[in-house]
Amino acid sequence: MSRPDYLLFDKNTTSVIYGMQTKAVQRMLDFDYCCRRAIPSVGAMIDPGKSGTEKVFWGKKEIFIPVYPDVKTALQKHPDIDVMINFASFRSAYDTTMEGLNEPKLRTIVVIAEGIPERLARHLREVAVKKNKIIIGPATVGGIAAGAFKVANTGGTIESIIESKLHRPGSVGFVSKSGGMSNEAYNIIALNTDGLYEGIAIGGDAYPGSSLLEHLLRFEANPAIKMLVSLGEVGGEEEWKIVEAVKTGKIKKPLVMWVTGTSIKYMPRGIQFGHAGARADATRETAEAKNAALKEAGVVVPESFDDYDKAIKQTYEKLVAKGVIKPAPEVEPPVIPMDYAEAVARNMVRKPTSFTCTISDDSKDELLYAGHKISKVIGENYSIGETIGLLWFKERLPKWAAEFMEIVIKLCADHGPAVSGAHNTIVTARAGRDLMSAVASGMLTIGPRFGGAVAGAALMFKDAQDRGLSADAFIAELKKKNIKIQGIGHRIKSLKNPDMRVVLLKDYAARNFPGTRLLNYALEVEKLTTAKKDTLILNVDGCIGVLSVDMMYGLGWSEERIQQVVDGGGLNGMFLLGRTIGMIGHYMDQSRQKAELYRHPWDDILYDLPAGE
Amino acid sequence: MAQRGIREYHGKKMLARHLDAYLEDSIGYQGKIVLVDKDTNWNQMLKENSWLKTDKLVAKPDQLFGKRGKHGLVLVNKSFEETRSWINERMGKKQTVNGIEGTLTHFIIEPCIAHEVEYYVAIKSAAAGDTIYFSLEGGINVEENWDKVISIPVPILEGIDAVNIAAALPDSLAEKKKLVAMFLKGLYKLFAELNFAYLEINPFAISGNRIIPLDLVAKLDDTAEYLCARQWGEDIEFPAAFGQNLSPEEIKIRELDALSGASLKLTLLNPDGMIWNMVAGGGASVIYADTVCDLGYSKELAMYGEYSGNPSTSLTYEYAKVVLDLMTRKKDPQGRPKTLILGGGIANFTDVAKTFTGIIKALHEFGDRLKSVNARIFVRRGGPNYQEGLANLKAAAEKIGVPIELHGPEYHMTRVVSDALKA
């Protein structure tokens, strides 16, 4: 798509954005949408060394902008792109702009970074001039072609843009150094004329990539622009070149201009005033000298900035009276949906949440466990049991209860390699899988037959005691239903050969618990079952289960709250948590040994297949 | 910032450290120079620089001002003890130079070099390239003899290697031509590689195969710090202009400015002035100051100030407190009201209501003092949430009991200045 030299941007211009400035891209696309552009003004983005896509809104719809690792690739894929907006930092802006200058299809490069060394900036400019390209910047917000193309963050919010009528073209070309003041100037132009056609901020550095005059000459050549407006600045010779261009007839269109910095003579010597380039080294470079020379050359120069608006208005009205300008019609822009984040910030929307969390909070300054700051948890040396209490039960447990939890965890930590959890972990580790897979494989064996009887036992015994069943009646009821009592029975341990773990638990409870109601009940049941067979003892799962309920009684929790814990099966967590320690150990053990793949021996398997044909 | 002046001392030390690397041969400059301030340990300095004892010395202030000779501030051909007492007599004293009064705080001492011819070299930058200026008639009268200065342009893209320096030099240099050409070439390379923005050696002397810079003025492009910090040296500094003595308030704002990513500026012009501009944005702040002056009230302009770059609420609060404190210290002797102009253009993305929150807090704090100086407030600002910001400001001023006028972007940016001056 070829455009005349004077036209950098039109409604079909597309650009590549160097740097993942998604916000700026969204602002450009919102502007596009307001202007009813047919295609987005951003064709591609560059994330050095990476590729992919970036999701942005096009009105209400989400679209993808492709992301490329470098300028060359982006331009190969998008041959229509002729503008690059370079967000690279001052450190890499030179190299990346050179990358752009070497692309034959790019015509315009906007350099946003502030603080590029002057020597490098001068170099960039000379290369651009040689290659007949235009650099806008460095240290600029960019520019805008009203109703057609907006560079990055130019113009501010979409509300400001519409208020300054930038969503449709007017008749005025504007150029200044300052990006901040260009926003104000678009407002002034909107208030006093039919609006902006194109506005450029060349940036505040001493050596901008393109000059005020170069842009004014483009505006002069553009038949759609009828009037020129500019803001100059103290320091530099640039405005004198404009004086020359007006005198020699290179600029014929009416130009309203004001050079700022008239107050510098009242300031102490050496003050840095606004921009890097704003420093008058000679009388010629003062704002007064330049304003006077411009005026003398025939430029419309107000008495002060305070009359800038009037000067623009009068010049515009003369052009309308002469019939040079036919005021541009007003256009109603489509409404852009507000971003959700912004609507939230402005208290304009609410939405129901999908999740609720009542135990921990990472959204505040400091991590909280059930309202306890992590600095307190560590500072006051909360035990593991107390920490578990915070996250499982939302309260700091008293010492006796916290210690009980820790004893359980220690007792359950491991039970040798032969039990199903450890076995699975070992087999999975030997199959070459990672820690998480091996431990998960072990964990998945925990259930009613292995380790998971804690919750079941608590549930059964508590239910029976709550219903006032005698130990006899309880056993009878289950026998009738043909249900095994959870938490009763061991493979080898018996009354005479007790399980040390159970002994320790009972001993701890006797010494520390306020009461052991459910344990006492379970022991009555045990008396009857062991009478039938001496291995039908209260096993470790059962003991943990009933003592957990006794712990909750001792904590003085409501019946409802205790039942909730028991029904939820959460008590199995104690076994699960404890045994994870052992399973991690088995994984480490196998990986230290570099144990090879395990294959079960054939002779250990009975093959008993149906006889085939 | 960009181009900033450095001390002659640091400029010459850089020549001594790096120039040889850019030369085909040595010019033999060793950088015999010391910098003296009020904290200098003279004995230590003497121990480290034995030439101070053996050589006849030259001394002069090193504070970014020229024409030192004309102001009687150059001591020539004296012993160490004489030099020492000459400096001590002047250290910390007020001195008026070129119409500006300041305090003498830094001096340099060098060996006194006897010489006959004073040469001139300067390198200046412009957009398309640099220019080397050279003259056989350097010294204090070089400007009067400017027609004798030859200029050698160096295009930015092609660089110095594409330039035939010797061919541009006057034949009267005779056998010194080769040495001077080599020196200029090396000096230019150093200028470019170390990102100087301006360098003038006026004069320099030639003694045999040695070139001795006698007087040096230089500016560095401080944006190149990330490239050149090592070559510039750890002790590099960018001193304030001579006579720029900062008030405690100005120092405080500089510190706040340095601490944050936002930009805060304050220059006190006339503490008794009636007009206090507190303006958002660099470009706008200049225009507000201009307008006060252009409308004929430059004498009433109390300060030049700027806050921009999305300062936090607390930073704006701190800034406003400093301004309000300065503004409400004294009543106007004629009882005229003091005017605070809270100006600004249309913000891009800065939340105007948020930045005003800090100002409002400060206004409340200084409420009584504002009333005691008969203060009035004029406001003009646009940008995100400006309506809310203006409404909050209005409510605050009314509560305090200070008259206020507020405008949004529909009002010409500086019209509040003419309103305030007319009222």
Coordinates of C-alpha atoms in Angstrom, one line a residue, chain A residues 14-16 42-46 50-52 65-82 103 105-106:
Chain A
T14 CA -0.5 -1.1 10.4
S15 CA 2.4 -1.2 12.8
V16 CA 4.7 -3.5 14.7
V42 CA -1.2 -3.2 15.3
G43 CA -0.2 -6.2 13.1
A44 CA 2.5 -7.7 15.2
M45 CA 4.4 -7.4 18.4
I46 CA 8.1 -8.2 19.2
K50 CA 10.3 -15.3 21.8
S51 CA 7.3 -16.1 19.6
G52 CA 3.6 -16.6 20.4
I65 CA -1.8 -10.3 17.9
P66 CA 1.1 -12.4 16.7
V67 CA 4.4 -12.1 18.6
Y68 CA 7.7 -12.5 16.8
P69 CA 11.3 -12.7 18.1
D70 CA 12.7 -9.9 15.9
V71 CA 11.8 -7.2 13.5
K72 CA 12.9 -9.1 10.4
T73 CA 10.6 -12.0 11.0
A74 CA 7.6 -9.7 11.8
L75 CA 8.1 -7.8 8.6
Q76 CA 8.4 -11.0 6.5
K77 CA 5.1 -12.2 7.9
H78 CA 3.4 -8.8 7.7
P79 CA 4.6 -7.1 4.5
D80 CA 2.0 -4.4 4.9
I81 CA 3.4 -3.0 8.1
D82 CA 5.3 0.3 7.6
E103 CA 14.0 -3.0 7.0
K105 CA 9.5 -1.7 4.1
L106 CA 9.4 0.4 7.3

